[in-house]
mmCIF file of C-alpha atoms and ligand atoms in Angstrom:
data_model
loop_
_atom_site.group_PDB
_atom_site.id
_atom_site.type_symbol
_atom_site.label_atom_id
_atom_site.label_comp_id
_atom_site.label_asym_id
_atom_site.label_seq_id
_atom_site.Cartn_x
_atom_site.Cartn_y
_atom_site.Cartn_z
ATOM 1 C CA MET Y 1105 -44.270 -25.062 8.279
ATOM 2 C CA SER Y 1106 -46.906 -24.271 10.835
ATOM 3 C CA VAL Y 1107 -46.293 -21.357 13.103
ATOM 4 C CA SER Y 1108 -47.952 -21.261 16.433
ATOM 5 C CA ARG Y 1109 -50.063 -18.071 16.923
ATOM 6 C CA ARG Y 1110 -51.923 -16.728 19.941
ATOM 7 C CA VAL Y 1111 -54.858 -14.494 20.232
ATOM 8 C CA VAL Y 1112 -55.676 -12.912 23.589
ATOM 9 C CA ILE Y 1113 -59.361 -12.267 24.246
ATOM 10 C CA ASP Y 1114 -59.712 -9.711 27.064
ATOM 11 C CA VAL Y 1115 -63.085 -9.869 28.751
ATOM 12 C CA GLY Y 1116 -63.533 -6.186 29.635
ATOM 13 C CA HIS Y 1117 -63.854 -5.239 33.396
ATOM 14 C CA THR Y 1118 -63.823 -7.828 36.218
ATOM 15 C CA GLU Y 1119 -66.193 -10.126 37.988
ATOM 16 C CA SER Y 1120 -66.334 -7.755 40.973
ATOM 17 C CA GLU Y 1121 -66.407 -4.609 38.916
ATOM 18 C CA PRO Y 1122 -68.405 -5.872 35.955
ATOM 19 C CA GLY Y 1123 -69.037 -2.641 33.924
ATOM 20 C CA ALA Y 1124 -72.461 -1.664 32.563
ATOM 21 C CA VAL Y 1125 -75.527 -3.809 33.307
ATOM 22 C CA SER Y 1126 -78.498 -4.488 31.058
ATOM 23 C CA PRO Y 1127 -81.594 -2.689 32.414
ATOM 24 C CA PHE Y 1128 -83.863 -5.728 32.273
ATOM 25 C CA PRO Y 1129 -83.647 -9.477 33.093
ATOM 26 C CA PRO Y 1130 -81.447 -11.397 32.893
ATOM 27 C CA ASN Y 1131 -79.604 -8.118 33.928
ATOM 28 C CA LEU Y 1132 -76.363 -9.332 32.433
ATOM 29 C CA SER Y 1133 -73.270 -7.217 33.152
ATOM 30 C CA GLU Y 1134 -70.684 -6.501 30.454
ATOM 31 C CA TRP Y 1135 -68.324 -8.867 32.263
ATOM 32 C CA GLU Y 1136 -70.850 -11.757 32.531
ATOM 33 C CA TYR Y 1137 -72.107 -11.330 28.929
ATOM 34 C CA ASN Y 1138 -68.649 -11.220 27.423
ATOM 35 C CA SER Y 1139 -67.324 -14.093 29.580
ATOM 36 C CA ARG Y 1140 -70.001 -16.235 27.952
ATOM 37 C CA ILE Y 1141 -69.168 -14.849 24.489
ATOM 38 C CA ALA Y 1142 -65.467 -15.499 24.982
ATOM 39 C CA ALA Y 1143 -66.079 -19.089 25.958
ATOM 40 C CA LEU Y 1144 -68.274 -19.728 22.987
ATOM 41 C CA ALA Y 1145 -65.766 -17.995 20.590
ATOM 42 C CA HIS Y 1146 -62.781 -19.787 22.094
ATOM 43 C CA ASN Y 1147 -64.250 -23.151 20.855
ATOM 44 C CA LEU Y 1148 -64.577 -21.846 17.242
ATOM 45 C CA ILE Y 1149 -61.156 -20.282 16.770
ATOM 46 C CA TYR Y 1150 -59.016 -22.804 14.903
ATOM 47 C CA THR Y 1151 -56.244 -20.562 13.588
ATOM 48 C CA ALA Y 1152 -54.570 -19.760 16.869
ATOM 49 C CA ASP Y 1153 -54.175 -20.683 20.474
ATOM 50 C CA VAL Y 1154 -56.639 -18.739 22.600
ATOM 51 C CA THR Y 1155 -55.946 -17.114 26.029
ATOM 52 C CA VAL Y 1156 -59.012 -15.529 27.687
ATOM 53 C CA LEU Y 1157 -58.229 -13.089 30.544
ATOM 54 C CA SER Y 1158 -59.517 -10.017 32.312
ATOM 55 C CA ARG Y 1159 -57.763 -7.126 34.041
ATOM 56 C CA ASP Y 1160 -56.873 -7.786 37.724
ATOM 57 C CA ARG Y 1161 -59.412 -6.353 40.176
ATOM 58 C CA GLY Y 1162 -58.652 -3.129 41.996
ATOM 59 C CA THR Y 1163 -57.419 0.328 41.035
ATOM 60 C CA ASN Y 1164 -54.260 -0.779 39.099
ATOM 61 C CA GLY Y 1165 -56.079 -3.421 37.143
ATOM 62 C CA TYR Y 1166 -56.598 -1.396 33.944
ATOM 63 C CA ARG Y 1167 -53.083 0.224 34.098
ATOM 64 C CA ASP Y 1168 -51.525 -3.239 34.368
ATOM 65 C CA LEU Y 1169 -53.735 -4.897 31.747
ATOM 66 C CA PRO Y 1170 -51.298 -4.241 28.741
ATOM 67 C CA GLY Y 1171 -48.436 -5.908 30.521
ATOM 68 C CA LYS Y 1172 -50.677 -8.854 31.496
ATOM 69 C CA ILE Y 1173 -51.651 -9.335 27.910
ATOM 70 C CA ASN Y 1174 -48.079 -8.721 26.454
ATOM 71 C CA ALA Y 1175 -46.705 -11.495 28.709
ATOM 72 C CA PHE Y 1176 -48.499 -14.014 26.465
ATOM 73 C CA SER Y 1177 -46.761 -12.621 23.357
ATOM 74 C CA PRO Y 1178 -50.006 -12.744 21.299
ATOM 75 C CA GLN Y 1179 -50.199 -11.805 17.582
ATOM 76 C CA LEU Y 1180 -53.695 -10.407 18.025
ATOM 77 C CA ILE Y 1181 -55.791 -8.993 20.853
ATOM 78 C CA LEU Y 1182 -59.597 -8.750 21.053
ATOM 79 C CA SER Y 1183 -61.008 -6.744 23.927
ATOM 80 C CA LEU Y 1184 -64.794 -7.408 24.529
ATOM 81 C CA HIS Y 1185 -66.869 -4.666 25.871
ATOM 82 C CA CYS Y 1186 -70.443 -3.246 25.371
ATOM 83 C CA ASN Y 1187 -71.173 0.366 24.828
ATOM 84 C CA ALA Y 1188 -73.004 2.690 27.242
ATOM 85 C CA ALA Y 1189 -74.315 6.162 26.698
ATOM 86 C CA THR Y 1190 -77.761 7.872 26.591
ATOM 87 C CA PRO Y 1191 -80.718 5.566 25.934
ATOM 88 C CA THR Y 1192 -81.056 6.693 22.323
ATOM 89 C CA ALA Y 1193 -77.556 5.702 21.195
ATOM 90 C CA PHE Y 1194 -77.373 2.324 19.461
ATOM 91 C CA GLY Y 1195 -75.295 0.312 17.079
ATOM 92 C CA THR Y 1196 -72.014 -1.459 16.511
ATOM 93 C CA GLU Y 1197 -68.535 0.097 16.462
ATOM 94 C CA MET Y 1198 -64.895 -0.992 16.787
ATOM 95 C CA ILE Y 1199 -62.016 0.953 18.322
ATOM 96 C CA TYR Y 1200 -58.431 0.599 17.173
ATOM 97 C CA HIS Y 1201 -55.134 2.467 17.571
ATOM 98 C CA PRO Y 1202 -54.576 5.437 15.351
ATOM 99 C CA GLY Y 1203 -52.122 4.562 12.655
ATOM 100 C CA SER Y 1204 -52.160 0.803 13.271
ATOM 101 C CA ILE Y 1205 -52.766 -0.680 9.729
ATOM 102 C CA ALA Y 1206 -53.188 -4.226 11.103
ATOM 103 C CA GLY Y 1207 -55.415 -2.862 13.857
ATOM 104 C CA ALA Y 1208 -57.586 -1.110 11.121
ATOM 105 C CA ARG Y 1209 -57.736 -4.291 9.162
ATOM 106 C CA PHE Y 1210 -58.821 -6.425 12.143
ATOM 107 C CA ALA Y 1211 -61.309 -3.669 13.156
ATOM 108 C CA THR Y 1212 -62.850 -3.691 9.615
ATOM 109 C CA ILE Y 1213 -63.259 -7.456 9.576
ATOM 110 C CA LEU Y 1214 -64.800 -7.389 13.024
ATOM 111 C CA GLN Y 1215 -67.119 -4.453 12.157
ATOM 112 C CA ASN Y 1216 -68.481 -6.385 9.145
ATOM 113 C CA GLU Y 1217 -68.894 -9.690 10.973
ATOM 114 C CA VAL Y 1218 -70.328 -8.271 14.193
ATOM 115 C CA SER Y 1219 -72.657 -5.870 12.380
ATOM 116 C CA SER Y 1220 -74.122 -8.620 10.290
ATOM 117 C CA ALA Y 1221 -74.572 -10.820 13.404
ATOM 118 C CA MET Y 1222 -76.535 -7.775 14.895
ATOM 119 C CA GLY Y 1223 -78.545 -7.337 11.689
ATOM 120 C CA TRP Y 1224 -77.015 -4.092 10.439
ATOM 121 C CA LEU Y 1225 -76.367 -3.315 6.871
ATOM 122 C CA GLU Y 1226 -73.459 -0.947 6.061
ATOM 123 C CA SER Y 1227 -76.036 1.742 5.210
ATOM 124 C CA ASP Y 1228 -77.809 1.522 8.490
ATOM 125 C CA THR Y 1229 -77.322 4.119 11.302
ATOM 126 C CA GLY Y 1230 -76.508 1.163 13.553
ATOM 127 C CA TYR Y 1231 -73.439 0.396 11.519
ATOM 128 C CA ARG Y 1232 -71.350 2.957 13.412
ATOM 129 C CA GLY Y 1233 -68.007 1.905 11.894
ATOM 130 C CA ILE Y 1234 -64.392 1.633 12.915
ATOM 131 C CA LYS Y 1235 -62.930 4.477 15.042
ATOM 132 C CA SER Y 1236 -59.488 5.411 16.160
ATOM 133 C CA PRO Y 1237 -59.744 8.203 18.715
ATOM 134 C CA ILE Y 1238 -56.505 9.794 19.730
ATOM 135 C CA GLY Y 1239 -55.970 9.385 23.500
ATOM 136 C CA GLY Y 1240 -59.611 8.573 23.876
ATOM 137 C CA ARG Y 1241 -61.475 5.411 24.978
ATOM 138 C CA GLY Y 1242 -59.178 2.511 25.761
ATOM 139 C CA ALA Y 1243 -55.983 4.505 24.978
ATOM 140 C CA THR Y 1244 -53.879 2.738 27.672
ATOM 141 C CA LEU Y 1245 -54.747 -0.663 26.260
ATOM 142 C CA LEU Y 1246 -54.419 0.302 22.626
ATOM 143 C CA GLN Y 1247 -51.125 2.226 23.081
ATOM 144 C CA GLN Y 1248 -49.277 -0.220 25.311
ATOM 145 C CA THR Y 1249 -50.132 -3.611 23.838
ATOM 146 C CA CYS Y 1250 -47.563 -5.075 21.444
ATOM 147 C CA ALA Y 1251 -49.935 -6.615 18.819
ATOM 148 C CA PRO Y 1252 -52.912 -5.391 16.786
ATOM 149 C CA CYS Y 1253 -55.662 -4.735 19.256
ATOM 150 C CA VAL Y 1254 -59.381 -3.897 18.863
ATOM 151 C CA ILE Y 1255 -61.890 -2.896 21.398
ATOM 152 C CA ALA Y 1256 -65.274 -4.327 20.346
ATOM 153 C CA GLU Y 1257 -68.485 -2.507 21.189
ATOM 154 C CA PRO Y 1258 -71.223 -4.653 19.549
ATOM 155 C CA PHE Y 1259 -74.188 -2.838 20.996
ATOM 156 C CA PHE Y 1260 -75.289 -0.457 23.700
ATOM 157 C CA LEU Y 1261 -76.299 -2.019 27.049
ATOM 158 C CA THR Y 1262 -78.062 1.323 27.695
ATOM 159 C CA ASN Y 1263 -80.373 0.944 24.643
ATOM 160 C CA GLU Y 1264 -83.290 -1.457 25.278
ATOM 161 C CA ALA Y 1265 -83.680 -2.690 21.655
ATOM 162 C CA ASP Y 1266 -79.968 -2.973 21.090
ATOM 163 C CA CYS Y 1267 -79.520 -4.874 24.281
ATOM 164 C CA ARG Y 1268 -82.365 -7.300 23.631
ATOM 165 C CA LYS Y 1269 -80.750 -7.995 20.164
ATOM 166 C CA GLY Y 1270 -77.352 -8.557 21.787
ATOM 167 C CA ILE Y 1271 -78.690 -11.099 24.218
ATOM 168 C CA GLU Y 1272 -80.759 -12.836 21.613
ATOM 169 C CA HIS Y 1273 -77.862 -13.062 19.203
ATOM 170 C CA MET Y 1274 -75.203 -14.217 21.624
ATOM 171 C CA ASN Y 1275 -74.280 -17.298 19.609
ATOM 172 C CA ASP Y 1276 -74.227 -15.319 16.387
ATOM 173 C CA LEU Y 1277 -71.946 -12.715 18.027
ATOM 174 C CA ALA Y 1278 -69.515 -15.405 19.299
ATOM 175 C CA GLU Y 1279 -69.362 -16.925 15.810
ATOM 176 C CA ALA Y 1280 -68.785 -13.480 14.365
ATOM 177 C CA TYR Y 1281 -65.793 -12.872 16.659
ATOM 178 C CA ALA Y 1282 -64.405 -16.392 15.858
ATOM 179 C CA ARG Y 1283 -64.820 -15.765 12.119
ATOM 180 C CA ALA Y 1284 -63.052 -12.370 12.414
ATOM 181 C CA VAL Y 1285 -60.065 -13.876 14.190
ATOM 182 C CA ASN Y 1286 -59.801 -16.811 11.777
ATOM 183 C CA GLY Y 1287 -60.310 -14.508 8.820
ATOM 184 C CA PHE Y 1288 -57.498 -12.193 10.050
ATOM 185 C CA PHE Y 1289 -54.990 -15.037 10.462
ATOM 186 C CA GLU Y 1290 -55.998 -16.810 7.261
ATOM 187 C CA CYS Y 1291 -55.139 -13.677 5.273
ATOM 188 C CA SER Y 1292 -51.924 -12.935 7.106
ATOM 189 C CA ASN Y 1293 -48.406 -14.108 6.468
ATOM 190 C CA PHE Y 1294 -47.006 -14.752 9.970
HETATM 191 ZN ZN1 ZN H 2175 -66.661 -1.685 29.035
#
């Protein structure tokens, strides 16, 4: 019996409030970059129906995002971002909700797929790993969504080498996200 499943891909930020921007041409913002990635990954996900969305623009957009996602009753949620910090910070990390076993599993699959797309070995500093901060980054989204949810931070838009790699490896990254979603569902009994 086939069961229909849905994954929501949340493209972080909005077109008019697009998040961090790469410091050199093509000066891609988080929103633009991840919109392209989401469209590429969408075509490669064969284990679930895919809904791509973003928060609504304006001050309540982030607060209302979990409800907007939950309305689609997904079994899995992938929130696409890029990291930003001091220029020296670099690497790949995934954020999931503390205590969520399925979230940790999806984060681990994503961490391994995305790191290898970015060229990191597990022993490299750039393999920053999976993280579950309590009440930290993305807490509203992670706490209030009704399915395993991971915030993906594949590289730092504030680090030049990282950012160039991210732009160069867009197709690899989209494939990595799709492989992670397919891998999660193929090993799950829904
Ligand atoms: Zn972001």
